[in-house]
Coordinates of C-alpha atoms in Angstrom, one line a residue:
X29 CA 0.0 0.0 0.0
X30 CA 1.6 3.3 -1.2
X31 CA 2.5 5.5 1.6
X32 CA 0.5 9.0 2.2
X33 CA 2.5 12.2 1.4
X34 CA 3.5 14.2 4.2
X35 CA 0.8 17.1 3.3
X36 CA -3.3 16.6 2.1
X37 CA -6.3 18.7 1.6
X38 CA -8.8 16.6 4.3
X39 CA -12.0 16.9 5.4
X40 CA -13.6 15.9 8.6
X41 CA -14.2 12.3 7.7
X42 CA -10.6 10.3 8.5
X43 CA -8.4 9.9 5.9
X44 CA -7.8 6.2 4.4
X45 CA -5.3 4.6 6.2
X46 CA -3.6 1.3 5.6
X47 CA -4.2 -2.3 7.9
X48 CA -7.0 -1.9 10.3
X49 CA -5.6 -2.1 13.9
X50 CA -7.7 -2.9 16.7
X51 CA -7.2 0.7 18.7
X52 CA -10.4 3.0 20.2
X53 CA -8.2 5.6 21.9
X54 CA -8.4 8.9 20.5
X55 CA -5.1 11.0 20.3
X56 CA -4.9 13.9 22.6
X57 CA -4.7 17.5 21.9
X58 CA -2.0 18.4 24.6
X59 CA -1.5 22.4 22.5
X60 CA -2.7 24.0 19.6
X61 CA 0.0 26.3 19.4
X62 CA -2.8 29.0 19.4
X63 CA -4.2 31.1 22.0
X64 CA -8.0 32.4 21.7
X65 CA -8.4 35.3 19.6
X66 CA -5.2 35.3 17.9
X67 CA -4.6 36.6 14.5
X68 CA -3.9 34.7 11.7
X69 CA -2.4 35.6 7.8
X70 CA -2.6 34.1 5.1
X71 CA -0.2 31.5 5.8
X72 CA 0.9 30.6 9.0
X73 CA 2.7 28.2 10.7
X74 CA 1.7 26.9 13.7
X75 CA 3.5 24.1 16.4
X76 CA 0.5 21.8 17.7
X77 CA 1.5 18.5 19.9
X78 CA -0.4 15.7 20.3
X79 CA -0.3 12.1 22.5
X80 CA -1.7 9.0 21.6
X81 CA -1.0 5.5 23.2
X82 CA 0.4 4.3 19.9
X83 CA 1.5 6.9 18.3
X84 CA 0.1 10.0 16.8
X85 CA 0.8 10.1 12.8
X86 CA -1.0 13.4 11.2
X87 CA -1.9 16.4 12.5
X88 CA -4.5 18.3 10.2
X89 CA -5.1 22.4 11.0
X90 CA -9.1 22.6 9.8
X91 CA -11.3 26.3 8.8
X92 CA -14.9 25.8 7.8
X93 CA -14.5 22.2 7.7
X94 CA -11.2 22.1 5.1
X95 CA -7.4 22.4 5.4
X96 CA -4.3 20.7 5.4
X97 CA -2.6 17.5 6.8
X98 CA 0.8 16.8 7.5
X99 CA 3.1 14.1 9.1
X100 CA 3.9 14.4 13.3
X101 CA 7.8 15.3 11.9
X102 CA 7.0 17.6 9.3
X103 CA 5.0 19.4 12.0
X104 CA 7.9 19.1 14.1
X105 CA 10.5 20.3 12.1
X106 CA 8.7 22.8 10.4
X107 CA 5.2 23.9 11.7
X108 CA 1.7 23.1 10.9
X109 CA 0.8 25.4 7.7
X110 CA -2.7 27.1 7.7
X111 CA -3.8 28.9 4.9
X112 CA -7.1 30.6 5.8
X113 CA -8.9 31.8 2.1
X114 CA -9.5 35.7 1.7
X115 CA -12.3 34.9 2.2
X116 CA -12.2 35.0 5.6
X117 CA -10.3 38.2 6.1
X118 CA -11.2 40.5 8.6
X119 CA -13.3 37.4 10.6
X120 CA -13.5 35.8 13.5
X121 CA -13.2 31.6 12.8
X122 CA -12.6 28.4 14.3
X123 CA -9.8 26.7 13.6
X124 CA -9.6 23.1 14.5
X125 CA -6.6 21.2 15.2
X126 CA -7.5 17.3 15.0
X127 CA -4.5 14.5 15.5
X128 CA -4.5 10.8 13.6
X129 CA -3.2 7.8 15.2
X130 CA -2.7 4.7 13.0
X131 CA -6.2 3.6 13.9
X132 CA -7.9 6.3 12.3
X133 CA -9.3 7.8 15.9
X134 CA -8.8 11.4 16.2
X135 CA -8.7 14.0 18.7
X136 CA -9.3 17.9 18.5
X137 CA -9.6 21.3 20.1
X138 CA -11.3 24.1 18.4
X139 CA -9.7 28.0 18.8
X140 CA -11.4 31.0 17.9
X141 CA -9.2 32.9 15.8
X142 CA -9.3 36.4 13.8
X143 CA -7.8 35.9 10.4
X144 CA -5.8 38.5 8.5
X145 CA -6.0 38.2 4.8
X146 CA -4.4 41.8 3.6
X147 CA -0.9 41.7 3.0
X148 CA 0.9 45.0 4.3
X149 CA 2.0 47.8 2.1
X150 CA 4.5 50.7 2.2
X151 CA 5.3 53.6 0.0
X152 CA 9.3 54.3 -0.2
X153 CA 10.9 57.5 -0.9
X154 CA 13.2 58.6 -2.8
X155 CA 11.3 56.2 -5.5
X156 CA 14.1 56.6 -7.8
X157 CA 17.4 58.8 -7.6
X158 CA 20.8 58.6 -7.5
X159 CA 22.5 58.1 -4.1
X160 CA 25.8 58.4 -2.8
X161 CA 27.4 57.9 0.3
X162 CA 25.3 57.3 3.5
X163 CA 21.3 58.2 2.8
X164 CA 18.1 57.7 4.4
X165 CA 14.9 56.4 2.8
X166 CA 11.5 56.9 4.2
X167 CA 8.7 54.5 4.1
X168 CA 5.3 56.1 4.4
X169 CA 1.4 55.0 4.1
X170 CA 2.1 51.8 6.1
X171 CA 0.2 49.4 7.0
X172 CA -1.2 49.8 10.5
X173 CA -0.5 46.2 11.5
X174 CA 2.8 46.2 10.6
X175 CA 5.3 45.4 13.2
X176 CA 8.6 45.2 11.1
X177 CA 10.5 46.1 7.9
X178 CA 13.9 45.2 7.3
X179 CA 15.9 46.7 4.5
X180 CA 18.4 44.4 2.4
X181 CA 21.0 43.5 0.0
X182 CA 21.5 40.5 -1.6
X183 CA 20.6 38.4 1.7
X184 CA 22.5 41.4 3.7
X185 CA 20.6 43.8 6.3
X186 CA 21.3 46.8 6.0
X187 CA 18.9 48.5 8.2
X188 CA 15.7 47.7 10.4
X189 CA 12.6 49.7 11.8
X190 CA 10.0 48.4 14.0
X191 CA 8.0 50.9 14.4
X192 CA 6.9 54.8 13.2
X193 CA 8.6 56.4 12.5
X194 CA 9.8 54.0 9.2
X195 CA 13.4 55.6 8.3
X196 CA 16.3 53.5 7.1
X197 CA 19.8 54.3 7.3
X198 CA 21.9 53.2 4.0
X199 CA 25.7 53.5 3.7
X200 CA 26.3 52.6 0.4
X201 CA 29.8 52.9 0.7
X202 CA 29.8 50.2 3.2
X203 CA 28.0 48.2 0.6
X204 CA 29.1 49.3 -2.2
X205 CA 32.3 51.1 -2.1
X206 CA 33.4 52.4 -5.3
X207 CA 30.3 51.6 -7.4
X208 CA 28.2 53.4 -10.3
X209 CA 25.1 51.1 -11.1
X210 CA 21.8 50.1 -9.8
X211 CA 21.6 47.5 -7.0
X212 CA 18.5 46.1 -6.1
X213 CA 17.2 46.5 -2.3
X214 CA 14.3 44.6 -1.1
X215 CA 11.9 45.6 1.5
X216 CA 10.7 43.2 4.0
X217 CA 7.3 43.7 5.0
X218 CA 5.6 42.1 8.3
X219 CA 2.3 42.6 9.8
X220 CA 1.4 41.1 13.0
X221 CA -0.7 37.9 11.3
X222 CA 2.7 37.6 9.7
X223 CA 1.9 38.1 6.0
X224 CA 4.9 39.1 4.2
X225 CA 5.2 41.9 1.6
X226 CA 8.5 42.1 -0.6
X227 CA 9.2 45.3 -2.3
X228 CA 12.0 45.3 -4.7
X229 CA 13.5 49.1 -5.4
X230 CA 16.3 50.0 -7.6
X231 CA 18.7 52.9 -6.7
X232 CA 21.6 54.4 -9.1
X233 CA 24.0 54.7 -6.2
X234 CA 27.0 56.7 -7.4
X235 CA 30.2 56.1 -5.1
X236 CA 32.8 56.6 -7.7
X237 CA 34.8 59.6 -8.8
X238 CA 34.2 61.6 -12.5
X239 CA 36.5 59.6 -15.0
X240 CA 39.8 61.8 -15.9
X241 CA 40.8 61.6 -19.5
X242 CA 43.5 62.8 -22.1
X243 CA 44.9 65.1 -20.0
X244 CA 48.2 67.2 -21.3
X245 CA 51.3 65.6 -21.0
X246 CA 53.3 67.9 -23.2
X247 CA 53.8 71.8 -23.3
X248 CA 56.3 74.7 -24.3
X249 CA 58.0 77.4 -22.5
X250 CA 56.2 80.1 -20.9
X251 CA 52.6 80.0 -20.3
X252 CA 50.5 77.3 -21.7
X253 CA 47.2 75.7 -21.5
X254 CA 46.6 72.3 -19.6
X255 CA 43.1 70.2 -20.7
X256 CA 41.6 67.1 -19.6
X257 CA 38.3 65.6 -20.1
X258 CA 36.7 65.2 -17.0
X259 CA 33.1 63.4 -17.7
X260 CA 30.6 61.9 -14.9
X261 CA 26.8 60.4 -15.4
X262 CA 26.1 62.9 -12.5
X263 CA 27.9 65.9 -13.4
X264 CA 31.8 67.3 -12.4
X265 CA 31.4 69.8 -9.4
X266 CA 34.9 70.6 -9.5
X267 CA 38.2 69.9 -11.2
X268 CA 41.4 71.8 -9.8
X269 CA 45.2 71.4 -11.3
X270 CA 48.2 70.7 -9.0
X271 CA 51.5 71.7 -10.7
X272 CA 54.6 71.3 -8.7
X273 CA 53.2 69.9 -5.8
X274 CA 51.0 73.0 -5.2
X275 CA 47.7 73.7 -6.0
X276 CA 47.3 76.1 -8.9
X277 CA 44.1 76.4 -10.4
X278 CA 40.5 75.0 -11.2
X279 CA 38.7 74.1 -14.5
X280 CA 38.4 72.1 -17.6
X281 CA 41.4 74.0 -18.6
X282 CA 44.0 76.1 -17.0
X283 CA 47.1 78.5 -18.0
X284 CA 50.6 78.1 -16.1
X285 CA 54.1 79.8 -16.4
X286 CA 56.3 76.3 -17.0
X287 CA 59.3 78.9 -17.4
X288 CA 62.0 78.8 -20.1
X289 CA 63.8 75.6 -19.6
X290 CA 62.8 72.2 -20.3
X291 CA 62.1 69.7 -17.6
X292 CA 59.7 67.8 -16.4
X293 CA 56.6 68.9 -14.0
X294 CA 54.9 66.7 -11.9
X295 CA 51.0 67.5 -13.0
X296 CA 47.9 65.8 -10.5
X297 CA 44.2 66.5 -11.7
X298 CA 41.7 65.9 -9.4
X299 CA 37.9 66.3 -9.6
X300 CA 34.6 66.0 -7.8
X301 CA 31.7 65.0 -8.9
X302 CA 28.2 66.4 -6.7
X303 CA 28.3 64.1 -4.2
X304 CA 31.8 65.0 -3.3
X305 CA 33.2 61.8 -4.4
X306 CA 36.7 62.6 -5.8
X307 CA 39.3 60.9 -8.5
X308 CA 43.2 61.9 -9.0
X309 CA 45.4 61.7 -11.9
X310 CA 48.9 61.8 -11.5
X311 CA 51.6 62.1 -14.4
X312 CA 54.1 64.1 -15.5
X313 CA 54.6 67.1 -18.0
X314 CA 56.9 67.9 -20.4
X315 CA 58.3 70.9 -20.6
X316 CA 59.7 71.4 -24.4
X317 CA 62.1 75.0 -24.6
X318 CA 63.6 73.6 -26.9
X319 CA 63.1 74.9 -31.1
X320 CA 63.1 72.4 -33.9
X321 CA 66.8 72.1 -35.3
X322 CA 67.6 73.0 -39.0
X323 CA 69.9 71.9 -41.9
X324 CA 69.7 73.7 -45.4
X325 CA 70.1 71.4 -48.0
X326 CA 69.5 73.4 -51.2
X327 CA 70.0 75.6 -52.5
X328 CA 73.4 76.8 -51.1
X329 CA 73.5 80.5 -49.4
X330 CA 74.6 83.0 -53.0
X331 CA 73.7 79.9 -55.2
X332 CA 72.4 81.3 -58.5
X333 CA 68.7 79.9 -59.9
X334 CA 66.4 80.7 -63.0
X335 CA 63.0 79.9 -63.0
X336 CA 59.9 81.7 -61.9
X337 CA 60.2 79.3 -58.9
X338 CA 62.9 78.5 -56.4
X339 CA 62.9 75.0 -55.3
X340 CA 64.1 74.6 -52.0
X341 CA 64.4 71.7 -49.3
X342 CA 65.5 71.7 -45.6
X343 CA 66.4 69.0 -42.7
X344 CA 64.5 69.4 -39.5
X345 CA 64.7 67.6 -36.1
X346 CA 62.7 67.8 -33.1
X347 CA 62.0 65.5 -29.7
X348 CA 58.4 66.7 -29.5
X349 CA 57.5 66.2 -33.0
X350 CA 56.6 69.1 -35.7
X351 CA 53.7 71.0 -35.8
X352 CA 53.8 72.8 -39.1
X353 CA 56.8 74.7 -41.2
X354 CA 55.5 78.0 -43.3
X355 CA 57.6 79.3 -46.3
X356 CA 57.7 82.8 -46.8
X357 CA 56.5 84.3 -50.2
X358 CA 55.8 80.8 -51.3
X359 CA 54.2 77.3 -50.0
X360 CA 55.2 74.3 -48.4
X361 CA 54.6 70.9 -50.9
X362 CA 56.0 68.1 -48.8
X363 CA 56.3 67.9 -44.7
X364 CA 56.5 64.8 -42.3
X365 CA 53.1 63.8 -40.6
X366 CA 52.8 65.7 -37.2
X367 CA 54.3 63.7 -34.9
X368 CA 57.2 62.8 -36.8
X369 CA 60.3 63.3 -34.9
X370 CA 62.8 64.2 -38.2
X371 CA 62.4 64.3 -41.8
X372 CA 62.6 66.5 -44.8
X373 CA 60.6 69.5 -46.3
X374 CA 60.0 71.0 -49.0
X375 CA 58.6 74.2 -50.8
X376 CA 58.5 76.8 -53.5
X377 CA 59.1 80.2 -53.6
X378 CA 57.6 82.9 -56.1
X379 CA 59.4 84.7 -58.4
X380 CA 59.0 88.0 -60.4
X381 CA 62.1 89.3 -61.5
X382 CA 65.7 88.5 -61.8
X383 CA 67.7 89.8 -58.1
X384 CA 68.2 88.5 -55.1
X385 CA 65.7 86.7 -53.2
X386 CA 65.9 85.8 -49.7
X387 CA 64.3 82.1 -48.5
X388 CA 63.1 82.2 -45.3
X389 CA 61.7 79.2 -43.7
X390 CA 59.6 78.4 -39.9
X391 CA 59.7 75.8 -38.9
X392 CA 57.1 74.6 -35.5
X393 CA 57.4 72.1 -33.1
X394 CA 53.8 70.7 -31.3
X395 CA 54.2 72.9 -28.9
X396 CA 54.9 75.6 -30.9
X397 CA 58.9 76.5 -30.2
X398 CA 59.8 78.0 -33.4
X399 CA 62.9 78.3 -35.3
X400 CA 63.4 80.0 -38.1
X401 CA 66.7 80.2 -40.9
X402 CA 67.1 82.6 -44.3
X403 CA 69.4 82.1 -47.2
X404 CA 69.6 84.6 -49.7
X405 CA 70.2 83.1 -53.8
X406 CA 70.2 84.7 -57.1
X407 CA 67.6 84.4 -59.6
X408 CA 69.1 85.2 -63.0
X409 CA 67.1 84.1 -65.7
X410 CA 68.8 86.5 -68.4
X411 CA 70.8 84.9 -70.7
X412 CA 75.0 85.7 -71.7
X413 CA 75.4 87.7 -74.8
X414 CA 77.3 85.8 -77.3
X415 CA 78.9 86.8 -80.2
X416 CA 80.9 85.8 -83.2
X417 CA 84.5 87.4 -83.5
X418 CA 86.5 85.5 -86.1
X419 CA 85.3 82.9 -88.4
X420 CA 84.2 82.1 -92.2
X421 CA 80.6 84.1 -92.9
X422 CA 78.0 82.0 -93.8
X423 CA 78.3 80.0 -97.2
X424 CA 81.7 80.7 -97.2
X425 CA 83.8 77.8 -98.7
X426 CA 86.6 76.4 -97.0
X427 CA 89.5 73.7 -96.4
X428 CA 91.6 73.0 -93.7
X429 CA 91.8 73.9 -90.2
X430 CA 89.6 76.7 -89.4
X431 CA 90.1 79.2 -86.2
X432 CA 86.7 80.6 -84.7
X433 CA 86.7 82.9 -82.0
X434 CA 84.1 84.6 -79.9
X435 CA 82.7 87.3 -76.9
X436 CA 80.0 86.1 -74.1
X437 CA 79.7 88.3 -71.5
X438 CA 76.7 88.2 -68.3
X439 CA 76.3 89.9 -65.4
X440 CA 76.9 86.6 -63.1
X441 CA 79.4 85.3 -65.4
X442 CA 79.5 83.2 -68.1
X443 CA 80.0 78.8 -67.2
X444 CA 81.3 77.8 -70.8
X445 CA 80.9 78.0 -74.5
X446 CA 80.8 75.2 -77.0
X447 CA 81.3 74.6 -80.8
X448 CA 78.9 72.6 -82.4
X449 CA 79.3 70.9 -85.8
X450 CA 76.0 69.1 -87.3
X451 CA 74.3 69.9 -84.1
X452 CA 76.6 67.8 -82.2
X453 CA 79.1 70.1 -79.4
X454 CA 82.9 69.2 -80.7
X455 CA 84.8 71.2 -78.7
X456 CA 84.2 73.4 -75.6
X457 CA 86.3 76.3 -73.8
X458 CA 85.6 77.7 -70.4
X459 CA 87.7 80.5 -70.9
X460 CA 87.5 83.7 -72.3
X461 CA 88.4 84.5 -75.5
X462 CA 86.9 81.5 -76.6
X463 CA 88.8 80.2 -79.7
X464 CA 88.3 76.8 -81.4
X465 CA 89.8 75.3 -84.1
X466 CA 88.1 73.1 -86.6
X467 CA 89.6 70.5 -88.9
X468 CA 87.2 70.9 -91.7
X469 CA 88.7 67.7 -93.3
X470 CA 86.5 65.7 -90.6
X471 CA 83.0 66.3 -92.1
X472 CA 81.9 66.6 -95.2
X473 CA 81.3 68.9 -98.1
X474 CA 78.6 70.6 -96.0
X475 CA 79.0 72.0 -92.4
X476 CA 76.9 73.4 -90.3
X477 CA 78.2 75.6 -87.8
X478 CA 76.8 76.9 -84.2
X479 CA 78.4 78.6 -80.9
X480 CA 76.0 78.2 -77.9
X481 CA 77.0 80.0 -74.4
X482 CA 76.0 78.9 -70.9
X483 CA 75.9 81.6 -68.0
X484 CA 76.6 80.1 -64.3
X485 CA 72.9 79.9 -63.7
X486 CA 72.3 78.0 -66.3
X487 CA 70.8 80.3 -69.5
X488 CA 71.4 79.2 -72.5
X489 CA 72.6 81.9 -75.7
X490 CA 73.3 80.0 -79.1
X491 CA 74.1 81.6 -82.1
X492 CA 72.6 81.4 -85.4
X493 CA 73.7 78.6 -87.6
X494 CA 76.7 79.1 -90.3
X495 CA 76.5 76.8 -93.4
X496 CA 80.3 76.1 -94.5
X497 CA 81.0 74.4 -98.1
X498 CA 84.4 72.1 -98.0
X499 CA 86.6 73.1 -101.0

């Protein structure tokens, strides 16, 4: 025969039990656990005992004729659970508890009880808003049965009240020391028929400083400008700079005299946010007094140029890393990224006329230490005058070895002059007078004839071409 389970619904006819055994004494009712009048919840747990000569089995707590049975240890270890309907709230009822023995005899005493079917409410406040440090929430419209609610965090207490008024002490440090997010707090609600009422609340508690970002770690001489962002979900209250070991300034931004030598400063941001909470960033600053160094690399100081643009390239070197380089009168084509620590630049500077033009490059680091170099050139784009002193005219006929000499002359002086024969240079004398001698025997019975002149920047002067007949 299967074996009961340790809880049934019953009524007042005995429950089924297994072999009959020959037994007419009735269990006795030695408590109820109840006292007349007392109030009872919605579910409540009760401690009955019971004697019997062989043995008490179930104990069953009965309202209007129903309720629930359980084993002698269950009721033991646990309580005898009575779960009066709502339909009884606010009423005055009997509640029988009967004992079993094995041979189905029972035994019961009736109590007049009040039951409570309302389960107990309370309004909290603040509902929602951010907390920080050690608060106090309020609980109001309560319940005027309740004898007890206990504030807690996940299975903590934090705090306890027991009677009006209902305020709850929370230091959320204590619990939750350096935290930004939303715990969950539940309220324990208990009125004196012990019904329970859990509220579950969710606070943004805010115990942790504003977050310090990107702060300056590199300036120049003199006075600069220090930034960091400072960003909380709360807001900053205050941000102050500490230079030196002293404090200096506040704000987002601040201004200090890091004087005219480089070094490094030690640098500590700290800021609040509104409940006071604080963060601090220590690091150290670089002080950069020092201006980008700079090698010319073309053209040389005097050099001479033509053109209507001067091409020109330097070397630059810098430990903080260029910024930007200007060219004056003309434009920079071709710079290292920003950060680069070396490299090579470029540019182009205008031209109108020939003269002397002066090249005067910038050149910035980040922090803007500048340095800045001239070198004066010569544009000449005139070319040498050239002319023919001694030789054959055109068409002339000749044989031989033929002498040609001839006058160039320019203001910066003239590089060479060359004999060309077919269009093809044969000879060439740098110095003046320019002779040549040509062996007419070489070519053949027709020669053409040219003198072209080079100046030291380069023009180019060539004379018009003499046709020669070989005899």
């Amino acid at each position: 025969m299967a074996a009961l389970s340790t809880s049934l619904i019953v009524s007042t006819a005995a429950p089924a039990l297994a072999d009959e055994i020959v037994d007419e004494v009735k269990p006795v009712i030695t408590s109820t656990g109840l006292t007349e009048g007392q109030l009872i919840g919605l579910s409540s747990r009760i401690f009955p005992t019971a004697t019997d000569d062989t043995g008490v089995q179930y104990i069953a707590a009965l309202i209007g004729g129903r309720g629930r049975m359980q084993t002698v240890e269950s009721v033991a270890k646990d309580g005898l659970l009575v779960t009066p309907g709502v339909q009884y709230n606010n009423m005055d009822v009997d509640l029988t508890v009967r004992a079993y023995d094995a041979a189905r005899n029972y035994g019961e005493v009736t109590t007049r009880v009040h039951v409570d079917a309302v389960a107990p409410t309370a309004t909290f406040t603040p509902k929602s808003v951010k907390l920080s440090g050690t608060t106090t929430i309020t609980a109001s419209d309560v319940s005027d049965d309740v004898t007890e609610i206990v504030m807690s965090r996940n299975g903590q207490e934090i705090s306890r009240a027991t009677a009006a008024p209902w305020v709850f002490g929370w230091n959320t440090r204590a619990t939750d020391p350096d935290y930004d997010g939303y715990p969950q707090i539940k309220f324990t609600i208990r009125d004196r028929a012990g019904n329970v009422t859990e509220v579950f609340k969710k606070y943004h508690v805010d115990n942790r400083g504003p977050k310090i970002e990107d702060v300056t770690s590199l300036v120049g001489r003199g006075r600069s400008t220090l930034r960091a962002w400072v960003s909380d979900q709360g807001g900053v209250a205050r941000v102050e700079w500490w230079v030196d070991g002293a404090r200096r300034g506040e704000g987002w931004e601040f201004a200090y005299d890091f004087g005219t030598r480089s070094r490094v400063a030690p640098l500590t941001v700290k800021a609040w946010d509104k409940f006071g909470n604080l963060t601090a960033v220590s690091q150290n600053v670089v002080v950069d007094a020092t201006a980008p160094a700079v090698t010319w690399i073309s053209p040389a100081s005097g050099a001479l140029v033509r053109g209507d643009r001067i091409a020109t390239s330097i070397k630059a070197s810098d430990s903080a890393g260029w910024l930007h380089a200007g060219l004056a009168g003309g434009y920079v084509n071709s710079e290292p990224p920003v950060d680069a620590t070396s490299g090579k630049l470029t540019g182009v500077r205008y031209v109108k006329a020939d003269g002397r033009y002066t090249l005067t490059w910038n050149v910035y680091d980040r922090v803007g230490n500048r340095t800045t170099v001239s070198r004066t050139v010569i544009v000449d784009n005139t070319r040498a005058k050239l002319t023919v002193t001694k030789a054959p005219k055109n068409k002339a006929k000749v044989k031989g070895t033929v002498k040609i000499t001839a006058a160039a002359s320019d203001k910066n002086g003239v590089a060479k002059v060359q004999l060309l024969v077919n269009g093809k240079v044969v000879a060439t004398d740098a110095k003046a007078a320019y002779k040549f001698s040509l062996n007419t025997k070489k070519y053949g019975k027709k020669i053409k004839v040219q003198l072209r002149a080079y100046d030291r920047a380069g023009n180019v002067t060539t004379t018009s071409t003499r046709t020669w007949y070989r005899r």
